[in-house]
Tab-separated table of C-alpha atoms in Angstrom:
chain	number	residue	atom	x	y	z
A	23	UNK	CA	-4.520	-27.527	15.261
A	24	UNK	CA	-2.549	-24.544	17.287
A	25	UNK	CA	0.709	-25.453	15.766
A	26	UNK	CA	-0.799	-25.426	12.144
A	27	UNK	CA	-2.140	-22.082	12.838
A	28	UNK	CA	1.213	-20.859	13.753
A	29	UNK	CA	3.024	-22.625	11.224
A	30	UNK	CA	0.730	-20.851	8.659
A	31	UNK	CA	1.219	-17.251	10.641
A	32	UNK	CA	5.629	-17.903	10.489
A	33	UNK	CA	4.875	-18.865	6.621
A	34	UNK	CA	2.721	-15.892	5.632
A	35	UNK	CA	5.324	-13.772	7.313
A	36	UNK	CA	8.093	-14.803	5.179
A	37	UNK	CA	6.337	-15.876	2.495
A	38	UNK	CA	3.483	-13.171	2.110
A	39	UNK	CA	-0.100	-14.232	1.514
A	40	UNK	CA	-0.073	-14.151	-2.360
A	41	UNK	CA	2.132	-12.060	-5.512
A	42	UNK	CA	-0.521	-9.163	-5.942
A	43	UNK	CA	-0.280	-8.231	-2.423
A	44	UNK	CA	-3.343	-5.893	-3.540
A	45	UNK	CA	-1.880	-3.449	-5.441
A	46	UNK	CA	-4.121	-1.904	-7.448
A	47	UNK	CA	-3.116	0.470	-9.694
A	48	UNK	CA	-5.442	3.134	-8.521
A	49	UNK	CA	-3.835	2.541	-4.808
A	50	UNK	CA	-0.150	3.271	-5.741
A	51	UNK	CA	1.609	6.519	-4.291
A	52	UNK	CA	1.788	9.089	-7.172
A	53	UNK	CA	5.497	10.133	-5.806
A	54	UNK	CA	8.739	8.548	-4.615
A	55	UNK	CA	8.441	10.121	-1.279
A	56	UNK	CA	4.372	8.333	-0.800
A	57	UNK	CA	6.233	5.080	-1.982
A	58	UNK	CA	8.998	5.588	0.577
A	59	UNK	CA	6.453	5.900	3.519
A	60	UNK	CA	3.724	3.368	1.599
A	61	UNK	CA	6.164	0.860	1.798
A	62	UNK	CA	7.588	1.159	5.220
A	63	UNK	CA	4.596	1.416	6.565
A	64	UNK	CA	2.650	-1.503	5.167
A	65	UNK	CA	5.401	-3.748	4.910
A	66	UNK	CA	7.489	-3.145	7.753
A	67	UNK	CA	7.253	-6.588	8.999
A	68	UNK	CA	8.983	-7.744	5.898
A	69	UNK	CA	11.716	-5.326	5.895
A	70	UNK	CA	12.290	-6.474	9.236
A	71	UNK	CA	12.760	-10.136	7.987
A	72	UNK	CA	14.757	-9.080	5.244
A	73	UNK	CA	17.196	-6.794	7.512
A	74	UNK	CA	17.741	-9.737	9.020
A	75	UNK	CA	18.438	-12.003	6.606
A	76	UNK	CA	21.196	-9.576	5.110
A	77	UNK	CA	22.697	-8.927	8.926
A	78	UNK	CA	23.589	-12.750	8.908
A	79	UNK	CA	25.227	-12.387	5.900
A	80	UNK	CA	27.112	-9.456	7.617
A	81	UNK	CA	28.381	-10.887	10.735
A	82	UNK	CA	31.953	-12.021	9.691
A	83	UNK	CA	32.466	-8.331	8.739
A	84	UNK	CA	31.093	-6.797	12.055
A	85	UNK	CA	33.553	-9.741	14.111
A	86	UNK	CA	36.377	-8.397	11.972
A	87	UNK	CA	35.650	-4.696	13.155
A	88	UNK	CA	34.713	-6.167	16.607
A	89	UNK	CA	38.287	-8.072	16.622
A	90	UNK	CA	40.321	-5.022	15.196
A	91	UNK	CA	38.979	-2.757	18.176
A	92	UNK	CA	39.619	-5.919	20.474
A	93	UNK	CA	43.460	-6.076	19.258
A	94	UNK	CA	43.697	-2.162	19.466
A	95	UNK	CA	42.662	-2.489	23.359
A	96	UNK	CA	44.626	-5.469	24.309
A	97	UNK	CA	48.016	-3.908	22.642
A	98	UNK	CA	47.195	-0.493	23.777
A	99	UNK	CA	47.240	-2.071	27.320
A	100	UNK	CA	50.572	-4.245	26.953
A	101	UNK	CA	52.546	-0.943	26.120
A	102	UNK	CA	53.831	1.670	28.183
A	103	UNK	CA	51.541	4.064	27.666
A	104	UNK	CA	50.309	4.501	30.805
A	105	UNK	CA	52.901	2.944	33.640
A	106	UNK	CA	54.316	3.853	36.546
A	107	UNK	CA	57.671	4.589	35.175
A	108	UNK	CA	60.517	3.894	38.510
A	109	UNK	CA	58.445	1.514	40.307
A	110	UNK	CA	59.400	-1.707	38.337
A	111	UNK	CA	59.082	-0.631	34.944
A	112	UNK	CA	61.679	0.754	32.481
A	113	UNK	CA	60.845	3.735	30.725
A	114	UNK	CA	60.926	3.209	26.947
A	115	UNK	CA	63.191	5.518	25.028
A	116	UNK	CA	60.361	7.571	23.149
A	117	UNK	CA	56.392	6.753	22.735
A	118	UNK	CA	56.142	9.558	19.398
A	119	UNK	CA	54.254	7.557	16.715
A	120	UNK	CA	54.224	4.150	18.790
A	121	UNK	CA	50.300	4.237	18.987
A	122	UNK	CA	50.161	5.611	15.596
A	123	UNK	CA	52.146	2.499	14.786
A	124	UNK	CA	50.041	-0.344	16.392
A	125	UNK	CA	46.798	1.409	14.511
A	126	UNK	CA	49.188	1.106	11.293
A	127	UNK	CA	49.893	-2.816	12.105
A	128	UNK	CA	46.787	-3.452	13.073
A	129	UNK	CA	44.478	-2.136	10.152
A	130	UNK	CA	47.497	-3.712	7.878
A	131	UNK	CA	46.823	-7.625	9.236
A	132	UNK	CA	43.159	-7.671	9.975
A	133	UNK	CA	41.691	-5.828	7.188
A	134	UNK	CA	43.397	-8.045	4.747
A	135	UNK	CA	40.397	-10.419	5.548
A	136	UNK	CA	38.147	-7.988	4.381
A	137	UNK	CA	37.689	-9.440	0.746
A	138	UNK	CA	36.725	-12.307	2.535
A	139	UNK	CA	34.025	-10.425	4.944
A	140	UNK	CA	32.583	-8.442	1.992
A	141	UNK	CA	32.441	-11.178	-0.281
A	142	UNK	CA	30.134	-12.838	2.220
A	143	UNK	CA	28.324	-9.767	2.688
A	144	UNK	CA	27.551	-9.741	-1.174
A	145	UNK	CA	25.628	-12.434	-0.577
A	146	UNK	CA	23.333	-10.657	1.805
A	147	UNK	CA	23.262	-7.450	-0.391
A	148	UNK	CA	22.099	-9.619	-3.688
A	149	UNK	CA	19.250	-10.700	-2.142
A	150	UNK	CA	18.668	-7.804	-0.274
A	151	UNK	CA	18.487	-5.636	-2.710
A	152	UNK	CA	16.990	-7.475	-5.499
A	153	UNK	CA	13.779	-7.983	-2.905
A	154	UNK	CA	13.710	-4.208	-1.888
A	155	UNK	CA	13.910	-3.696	-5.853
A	156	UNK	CA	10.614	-5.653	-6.319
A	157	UNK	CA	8.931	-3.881	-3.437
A	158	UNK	CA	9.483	-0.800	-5.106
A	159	UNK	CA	8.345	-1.786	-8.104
A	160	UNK	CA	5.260	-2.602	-6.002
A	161	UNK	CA	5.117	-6.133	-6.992
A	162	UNK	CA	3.918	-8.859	-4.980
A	163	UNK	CA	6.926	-10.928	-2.917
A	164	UNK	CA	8.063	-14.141	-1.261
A	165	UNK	CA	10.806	-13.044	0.488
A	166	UNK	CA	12.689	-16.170	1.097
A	167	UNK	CA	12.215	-17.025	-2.458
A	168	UNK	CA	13.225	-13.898	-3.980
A	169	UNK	CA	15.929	-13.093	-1.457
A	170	UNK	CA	17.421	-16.718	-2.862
A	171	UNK	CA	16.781	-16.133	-6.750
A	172	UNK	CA	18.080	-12.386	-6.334
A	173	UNK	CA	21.292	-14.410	-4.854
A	174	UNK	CA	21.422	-16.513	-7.987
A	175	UNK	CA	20.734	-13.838	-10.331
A	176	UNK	CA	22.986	-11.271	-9.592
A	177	UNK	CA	25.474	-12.290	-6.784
A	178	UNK	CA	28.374	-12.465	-9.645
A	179	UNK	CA	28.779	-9.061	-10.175
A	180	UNK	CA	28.055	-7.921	-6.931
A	181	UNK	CA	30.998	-10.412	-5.618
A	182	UNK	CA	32.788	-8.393	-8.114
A	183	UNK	CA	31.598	-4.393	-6.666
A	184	UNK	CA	32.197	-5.692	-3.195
A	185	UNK	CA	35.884	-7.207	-3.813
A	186	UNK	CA	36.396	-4.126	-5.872
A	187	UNK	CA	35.170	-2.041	-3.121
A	188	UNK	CA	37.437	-4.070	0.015
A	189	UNK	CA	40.513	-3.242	-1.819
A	190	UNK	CA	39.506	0.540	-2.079
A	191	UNK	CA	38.957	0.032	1.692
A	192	UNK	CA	42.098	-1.528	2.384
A	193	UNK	CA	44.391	1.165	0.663
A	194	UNK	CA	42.319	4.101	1.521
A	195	UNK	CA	42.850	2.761	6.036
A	196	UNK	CA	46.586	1.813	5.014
A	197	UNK	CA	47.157	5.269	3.458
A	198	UNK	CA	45.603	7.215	6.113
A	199	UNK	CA	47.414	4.994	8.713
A	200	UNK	CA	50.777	5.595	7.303
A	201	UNK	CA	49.794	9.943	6.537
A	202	UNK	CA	49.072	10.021	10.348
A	203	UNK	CA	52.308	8.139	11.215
A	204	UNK	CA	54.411	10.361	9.415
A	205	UNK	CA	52.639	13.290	11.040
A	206	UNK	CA	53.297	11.942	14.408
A	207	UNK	CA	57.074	11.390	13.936
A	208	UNK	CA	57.033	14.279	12.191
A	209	UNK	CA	58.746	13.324	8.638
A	210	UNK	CA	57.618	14.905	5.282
A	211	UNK	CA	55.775	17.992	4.722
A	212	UNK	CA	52.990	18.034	7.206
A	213	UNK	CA	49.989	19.848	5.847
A	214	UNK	CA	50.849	17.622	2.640
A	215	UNK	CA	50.056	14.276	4.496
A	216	UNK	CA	47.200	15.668	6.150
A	217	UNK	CA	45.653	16.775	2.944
A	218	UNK	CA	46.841	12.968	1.356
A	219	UNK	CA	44.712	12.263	4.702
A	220	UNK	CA	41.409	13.663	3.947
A	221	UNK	CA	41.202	13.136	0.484
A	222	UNK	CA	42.257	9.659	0.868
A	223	UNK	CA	38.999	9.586	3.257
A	224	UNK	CA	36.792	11.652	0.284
A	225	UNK	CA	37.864	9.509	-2.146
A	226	UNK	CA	36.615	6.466	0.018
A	227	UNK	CA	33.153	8.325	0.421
A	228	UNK	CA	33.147	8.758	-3.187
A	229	UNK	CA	33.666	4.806	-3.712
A	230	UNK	CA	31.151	4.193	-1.184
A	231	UNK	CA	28.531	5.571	-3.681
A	232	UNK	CA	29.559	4.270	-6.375
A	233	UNK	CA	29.238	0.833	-5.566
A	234	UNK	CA	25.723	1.460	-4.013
A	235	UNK	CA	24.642	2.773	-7.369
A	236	UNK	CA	26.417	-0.340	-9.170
A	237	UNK	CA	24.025	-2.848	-6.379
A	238	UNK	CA	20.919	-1.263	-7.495
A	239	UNK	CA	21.945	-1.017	-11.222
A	240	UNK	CA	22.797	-4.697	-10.742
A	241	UNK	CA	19.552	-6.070	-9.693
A	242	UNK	CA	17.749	-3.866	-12.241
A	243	UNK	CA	19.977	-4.161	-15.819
A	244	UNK	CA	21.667	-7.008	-16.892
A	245	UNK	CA	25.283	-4.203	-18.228
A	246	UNK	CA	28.668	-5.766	-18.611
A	247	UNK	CA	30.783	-4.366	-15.505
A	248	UNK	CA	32.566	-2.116	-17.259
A	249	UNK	CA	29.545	-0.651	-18.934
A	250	UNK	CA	28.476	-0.870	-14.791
A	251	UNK	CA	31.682	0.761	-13.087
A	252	UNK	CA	30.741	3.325	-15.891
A	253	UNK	CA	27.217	4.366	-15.454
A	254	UNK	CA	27.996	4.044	-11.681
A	255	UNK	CA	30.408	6.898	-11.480
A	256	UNK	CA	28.795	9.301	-13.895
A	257	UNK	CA	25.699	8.701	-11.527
A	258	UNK	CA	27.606	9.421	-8.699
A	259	UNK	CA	29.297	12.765	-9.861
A	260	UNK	CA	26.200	14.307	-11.644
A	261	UNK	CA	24.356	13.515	-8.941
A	262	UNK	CA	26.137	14.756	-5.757
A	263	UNK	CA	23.845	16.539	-3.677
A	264	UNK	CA	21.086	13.889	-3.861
A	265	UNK	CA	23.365	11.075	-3.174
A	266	UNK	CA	24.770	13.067	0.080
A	267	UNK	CA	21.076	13.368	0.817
A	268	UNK	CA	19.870	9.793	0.536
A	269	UNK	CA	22.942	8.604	1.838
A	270	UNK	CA	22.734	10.307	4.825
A	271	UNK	CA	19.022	9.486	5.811
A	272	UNK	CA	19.824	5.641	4.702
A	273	UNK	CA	22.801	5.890	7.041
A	274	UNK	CA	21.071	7.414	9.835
A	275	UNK	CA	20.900	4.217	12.157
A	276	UNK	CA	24.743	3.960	11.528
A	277	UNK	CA	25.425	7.499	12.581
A	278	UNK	CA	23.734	6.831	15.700
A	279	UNK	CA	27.018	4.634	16.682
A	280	UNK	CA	29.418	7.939	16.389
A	281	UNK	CA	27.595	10.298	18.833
A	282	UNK	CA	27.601	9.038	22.775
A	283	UNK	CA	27.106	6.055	24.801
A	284	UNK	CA	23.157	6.183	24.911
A	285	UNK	CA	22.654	6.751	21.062
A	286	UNK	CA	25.188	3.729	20.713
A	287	UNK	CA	22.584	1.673	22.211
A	288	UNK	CA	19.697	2.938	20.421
A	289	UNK	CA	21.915	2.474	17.101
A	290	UNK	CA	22.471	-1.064	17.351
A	291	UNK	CA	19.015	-1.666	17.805
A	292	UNK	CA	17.496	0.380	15.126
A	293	UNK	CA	20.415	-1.712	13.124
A	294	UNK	CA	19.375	-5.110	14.505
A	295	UNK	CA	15.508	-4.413	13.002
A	296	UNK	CA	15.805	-2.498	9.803
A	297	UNK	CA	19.156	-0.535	9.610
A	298	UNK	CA	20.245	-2.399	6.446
A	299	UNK	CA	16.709	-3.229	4.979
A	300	UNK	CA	16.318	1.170	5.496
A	301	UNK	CA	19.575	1.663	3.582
A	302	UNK	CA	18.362	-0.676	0.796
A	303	UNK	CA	15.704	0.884	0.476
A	304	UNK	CA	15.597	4.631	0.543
A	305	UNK	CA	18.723	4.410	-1.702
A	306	UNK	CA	16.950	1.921	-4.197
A	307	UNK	CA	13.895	4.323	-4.377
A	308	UNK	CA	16.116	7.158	-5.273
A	309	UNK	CA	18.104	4.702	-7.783
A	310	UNK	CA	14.943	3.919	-9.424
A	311	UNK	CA	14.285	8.002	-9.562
A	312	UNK	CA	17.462	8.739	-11.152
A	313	UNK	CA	17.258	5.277	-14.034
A	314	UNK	CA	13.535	6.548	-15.154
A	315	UNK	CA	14.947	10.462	-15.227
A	316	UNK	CA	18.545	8.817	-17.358
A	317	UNK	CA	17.846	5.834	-18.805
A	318	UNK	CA	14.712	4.017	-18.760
A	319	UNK	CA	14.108	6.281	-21.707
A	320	UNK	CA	17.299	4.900	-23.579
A	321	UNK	CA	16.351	1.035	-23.082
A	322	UNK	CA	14.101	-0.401	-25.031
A	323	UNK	CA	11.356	-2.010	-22.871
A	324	UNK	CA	12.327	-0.058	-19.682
A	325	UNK	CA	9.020	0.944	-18.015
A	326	UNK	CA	8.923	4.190	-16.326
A	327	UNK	CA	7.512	5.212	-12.737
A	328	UNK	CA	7.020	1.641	-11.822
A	329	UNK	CA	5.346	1.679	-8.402
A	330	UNK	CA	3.984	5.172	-9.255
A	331	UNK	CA	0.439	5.648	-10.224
A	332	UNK	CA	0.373	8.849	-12.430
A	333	UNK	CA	-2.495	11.100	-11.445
A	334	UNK	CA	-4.150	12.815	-14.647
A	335	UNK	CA	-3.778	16.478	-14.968
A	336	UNK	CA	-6.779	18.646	-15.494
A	337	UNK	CA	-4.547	20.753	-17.777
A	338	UNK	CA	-4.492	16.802	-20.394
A	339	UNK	CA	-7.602	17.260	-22.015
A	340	UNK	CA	-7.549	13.987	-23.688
A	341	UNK	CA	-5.808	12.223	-21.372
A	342	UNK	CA	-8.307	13.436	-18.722
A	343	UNK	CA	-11.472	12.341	-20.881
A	344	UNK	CA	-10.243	8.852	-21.728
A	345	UNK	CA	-9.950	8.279	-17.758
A	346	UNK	CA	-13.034	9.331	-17.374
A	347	UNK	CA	-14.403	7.230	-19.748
A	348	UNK	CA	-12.126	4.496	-18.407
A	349	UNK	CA	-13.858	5.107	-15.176
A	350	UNK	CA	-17.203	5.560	-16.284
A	351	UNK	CA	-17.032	1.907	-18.196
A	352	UNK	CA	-16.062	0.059	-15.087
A	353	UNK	CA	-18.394	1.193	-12.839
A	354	UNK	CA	-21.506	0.858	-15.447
A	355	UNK	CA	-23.626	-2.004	-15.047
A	356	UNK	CA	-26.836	-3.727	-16.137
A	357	UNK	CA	-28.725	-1.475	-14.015
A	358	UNK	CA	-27.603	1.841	-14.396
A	359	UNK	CA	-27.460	1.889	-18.086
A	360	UNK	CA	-30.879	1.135	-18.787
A	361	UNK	CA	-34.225	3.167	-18.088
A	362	UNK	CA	-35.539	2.213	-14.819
A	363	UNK	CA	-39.027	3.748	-14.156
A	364	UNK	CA	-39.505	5.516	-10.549
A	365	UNK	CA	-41.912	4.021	-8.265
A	366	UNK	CA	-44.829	6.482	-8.462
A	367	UNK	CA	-47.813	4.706	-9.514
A	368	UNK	CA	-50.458	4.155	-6.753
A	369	UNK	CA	-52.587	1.841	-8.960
A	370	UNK	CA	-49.733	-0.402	-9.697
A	371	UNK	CA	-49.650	-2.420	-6.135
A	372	UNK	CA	-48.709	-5.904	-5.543
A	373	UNK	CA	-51.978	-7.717	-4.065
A	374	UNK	CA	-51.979	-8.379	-1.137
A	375	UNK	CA	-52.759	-12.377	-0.237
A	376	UNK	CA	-55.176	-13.222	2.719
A	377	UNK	CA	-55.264	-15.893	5.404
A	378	UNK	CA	-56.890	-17.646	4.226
A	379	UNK	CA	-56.717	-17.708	-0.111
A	380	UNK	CA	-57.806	-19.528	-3.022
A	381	UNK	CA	-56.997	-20.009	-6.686
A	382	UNK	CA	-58.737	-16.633	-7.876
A	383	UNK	CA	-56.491	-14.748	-5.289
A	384	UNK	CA	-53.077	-16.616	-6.346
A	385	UNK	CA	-54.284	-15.369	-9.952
A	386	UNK	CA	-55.285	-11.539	-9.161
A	387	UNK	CA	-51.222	-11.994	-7.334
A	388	UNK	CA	-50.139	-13.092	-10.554
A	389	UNK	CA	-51.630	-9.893	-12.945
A	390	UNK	CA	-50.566	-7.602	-10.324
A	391	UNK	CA	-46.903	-8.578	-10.889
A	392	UNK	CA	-47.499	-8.780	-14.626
A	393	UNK	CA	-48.789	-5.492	-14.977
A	394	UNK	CA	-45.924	-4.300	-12.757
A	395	UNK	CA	-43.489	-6.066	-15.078
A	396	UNK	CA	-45.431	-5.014	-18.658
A	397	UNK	CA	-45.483	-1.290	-17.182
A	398	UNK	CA	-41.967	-1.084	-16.573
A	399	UNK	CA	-41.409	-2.770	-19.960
A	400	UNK	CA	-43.214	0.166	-21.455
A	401	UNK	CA	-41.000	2.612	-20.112
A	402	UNK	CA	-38.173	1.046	-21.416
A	403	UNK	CA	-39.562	0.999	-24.415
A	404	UNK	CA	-40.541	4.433	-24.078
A	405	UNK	CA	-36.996	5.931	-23.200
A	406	UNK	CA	-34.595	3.547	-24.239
A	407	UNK	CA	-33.138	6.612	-26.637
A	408	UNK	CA	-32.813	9.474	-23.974
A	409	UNK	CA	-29.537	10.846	-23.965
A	410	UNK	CA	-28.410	9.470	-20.846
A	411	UNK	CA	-29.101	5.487	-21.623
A	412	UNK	CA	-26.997	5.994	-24.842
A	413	UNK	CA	-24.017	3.389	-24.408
A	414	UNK	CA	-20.560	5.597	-24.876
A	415	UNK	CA	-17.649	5.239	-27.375
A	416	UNK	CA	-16.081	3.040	-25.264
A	417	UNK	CA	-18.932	0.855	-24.612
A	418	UNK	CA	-19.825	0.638	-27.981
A	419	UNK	CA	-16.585	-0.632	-28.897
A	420	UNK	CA	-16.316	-3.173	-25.639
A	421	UNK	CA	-19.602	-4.597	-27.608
A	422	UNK	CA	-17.834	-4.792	-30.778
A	423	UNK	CA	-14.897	-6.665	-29.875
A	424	UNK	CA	-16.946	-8.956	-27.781
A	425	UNK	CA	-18.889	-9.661	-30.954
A	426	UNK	CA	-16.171	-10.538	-33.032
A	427	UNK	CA	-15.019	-12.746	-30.291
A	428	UNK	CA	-17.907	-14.236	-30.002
A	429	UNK	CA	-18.024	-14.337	-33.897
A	430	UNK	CA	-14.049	-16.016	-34.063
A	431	UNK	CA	-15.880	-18.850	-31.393
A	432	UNK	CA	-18.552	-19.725	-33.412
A	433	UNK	CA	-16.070	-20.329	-36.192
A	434	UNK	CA	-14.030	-22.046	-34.477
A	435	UNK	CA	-16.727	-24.056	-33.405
A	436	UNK	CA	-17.627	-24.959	-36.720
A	437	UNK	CA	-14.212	-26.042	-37.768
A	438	UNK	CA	-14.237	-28.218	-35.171
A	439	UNK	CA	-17.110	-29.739	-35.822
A	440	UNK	CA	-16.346	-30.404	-39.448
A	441	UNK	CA	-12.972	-32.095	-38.589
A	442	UNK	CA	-14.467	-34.423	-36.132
A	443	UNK	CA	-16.854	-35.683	-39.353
């Protein structure tokens, strides 16, 4: 019986309990910023699943950066960089550019396996990012089932944005390798490599965000890739400032790795439990900001501010009274719409039964409660018109529907009937 139980805990954690999840409409955040935290908060145990499912996914990419700085140590220590020239060794006739050199060979053999690496990765970010996409839409998830039908959906053209984006990669480290290796030996105009150099490492930055936007226009349209590439980069120059913004607070757990031994530590941790599922996420909320400001409003069927529950204004007149009466409707009943007469009558009392009773007592029991029932009847009666039993527009035409449904069954009813004769 144990190992049920915990078979049923492992599968409610990856599965979820059920697709509502309990999201009623009333519940939702009325901002992106409430759905950030909403989200993190409540379902941090699945974004910890699904970082982990996407790290997997990942791994041949962090081994190829984890064998690159291996190779840069192990022929950093076979050259003369740092011998005891006169005791045994010969001293080599100049070491300008020679580390600049082994970067330059280095980056040039093992990132050519980095179309390889990122086309695994895809896989991760497809179902990734299609599952993040569905949280922020606040819709009920599986996550091993979605993570594997966003992989079938949409891994195509993200195979496509990450190849795209490894050979960006490749040439932007291969340029940069070769601008600082002319700077060391000194050839060519040096402030004209080092700005080469820096833009070469902009215009990676800038490719960066352009292929995030294409992942989370991926897993939301179904656009050619040009029409993709396209939207992608206008996104990614009109916006500017906000994609610096949310890139940097998605990136956060990465930055951690550039700034000291201790924060290192703390990095690859925050990374192991939700550094990519973060990412996803914060940068998919903003996506999903920046499609209903462009264009939701452009494609038909696009819903706006999905996840968002849109508070009425006081300033919406109309708006404001058909919530109201919205509200009003569903929390009427039976017993609040009809009179109900207060409890004030001292002659109108229950009898009382005694120990010991016969048939003429069970009877005066019996009028009591009649005349109980019969007085409150007459009260009813009495103010069944008062302004504040009188149903409201939208009852009134709840009632009418419901009577030409019920009118459409009895027909139906009597259709049947007549074909069965």
């Amino acid at each position: 019986m144990a190992q049920k139980k915990r078979g049923g805990f492992i599968n409610r954690l990856m599965l979820g309990k059920e697709k509502s999840e309990g999201y009623a409409r009333a519940s939702l955040p009325s901002n992106r910023w409430e759905l950030f935290w909403d989200i993190f908060k409540s379902r941090f145990g699945k974004l910890v699943i699904i970082n982990l499912l996407v790290l997997l996914f990942f791994i041949p990419l962090i081994l190829l950066i984890y064998f690159r700085y291996v190779a840069l140590v192990n022929m950093g220590m076979s050259y003369p960089f740092s011998m005891g020239f006169g005791v045994g060794y010969q001293a080599p006739a100049s070491l300008i550019g020679l580390s600049e050199n082994i970067i330059y060979n280095v980056n040039m053999l093992i990132y050519l396996l980095m179309p390889i690496a990122c086309a695994i990765a895809g896989v991760g970010l497809a179902g990734g990012a299609y599952v993040i996409r569905n949280m922020v839409w606040t819709e009920g998830i599986f996550v091993a089932n979605d993570f594997w039908r966003g992989i079938k959906q949409n891994y195509k053209q993200i195979l496509l944005v990450c190849l795209l984006f490894s050979v960006v990669f490749y040439l932007t480290i291969i340029s940069s390798s070769l601008a600082k290796y002319a700077i060391a030996l000194g050839s060519g105009v040096i402030w004209l490599l080092k700005i080469a150099e820096v833009a070469s490492y902009i215009f990676l930055g800038f490719w960066a965000i352009v292929t995030a936007h294409m992942i989370t226009m991926s897993v939301t349209y179904n656009l050619k890739f040009r029409h993709l590439l396209k939207n992608a980069v206008l996104f990614t120059v009109v916006l500017i400032p906000q994609n610096i913004l949310f890139g940097f607070l998605g990136m956060l757990p990465f930055l951690c790795l550039f700034l000291g031994n201790t924060l290192f530590v703390i990095g690859i941790i925050l990374i192991a439990i939700f550094g990519f599922s973060l990412l996803l996420l914060v940068w998919t909320n903003f996506s999903q900001w920046a499609f209903d400001r462009f264009i939701n409003d452009k494609v038909e069927g696009a819903k706006k501010n999905r996840g968002i529950y849109e508070k009425v204004k006081e300033s919406d007149a109309g708006a404001l009274k058909k919530y109201r009466e919205q509200l009003a409707l569903a929390t009427r009943s039976s017993l609040n719409n009809k009179p109900i007469k207060p409890i004030t009558d001292d002659e109108l009392k229950v009898a009382d039964l005694p120990t010991s009773f016969n048939r003429s007592d069970l009877e005066k029991l019996r009028e009591s409660k009649q005349a109980i029932y019969d007085d409150h009847a007459k009260y009813v009666e009495e103010h069944k018109n008062d302004p504040e039993f009188a149903p409201t527009e939208a009852e009134k035409e709840q009632d009418k529907l419901a009577e030409e449904r019920q009118k459409r069954i009895e027909k139906a009813k009597k259709e049947l009937s007549k074909r069965k004769k």
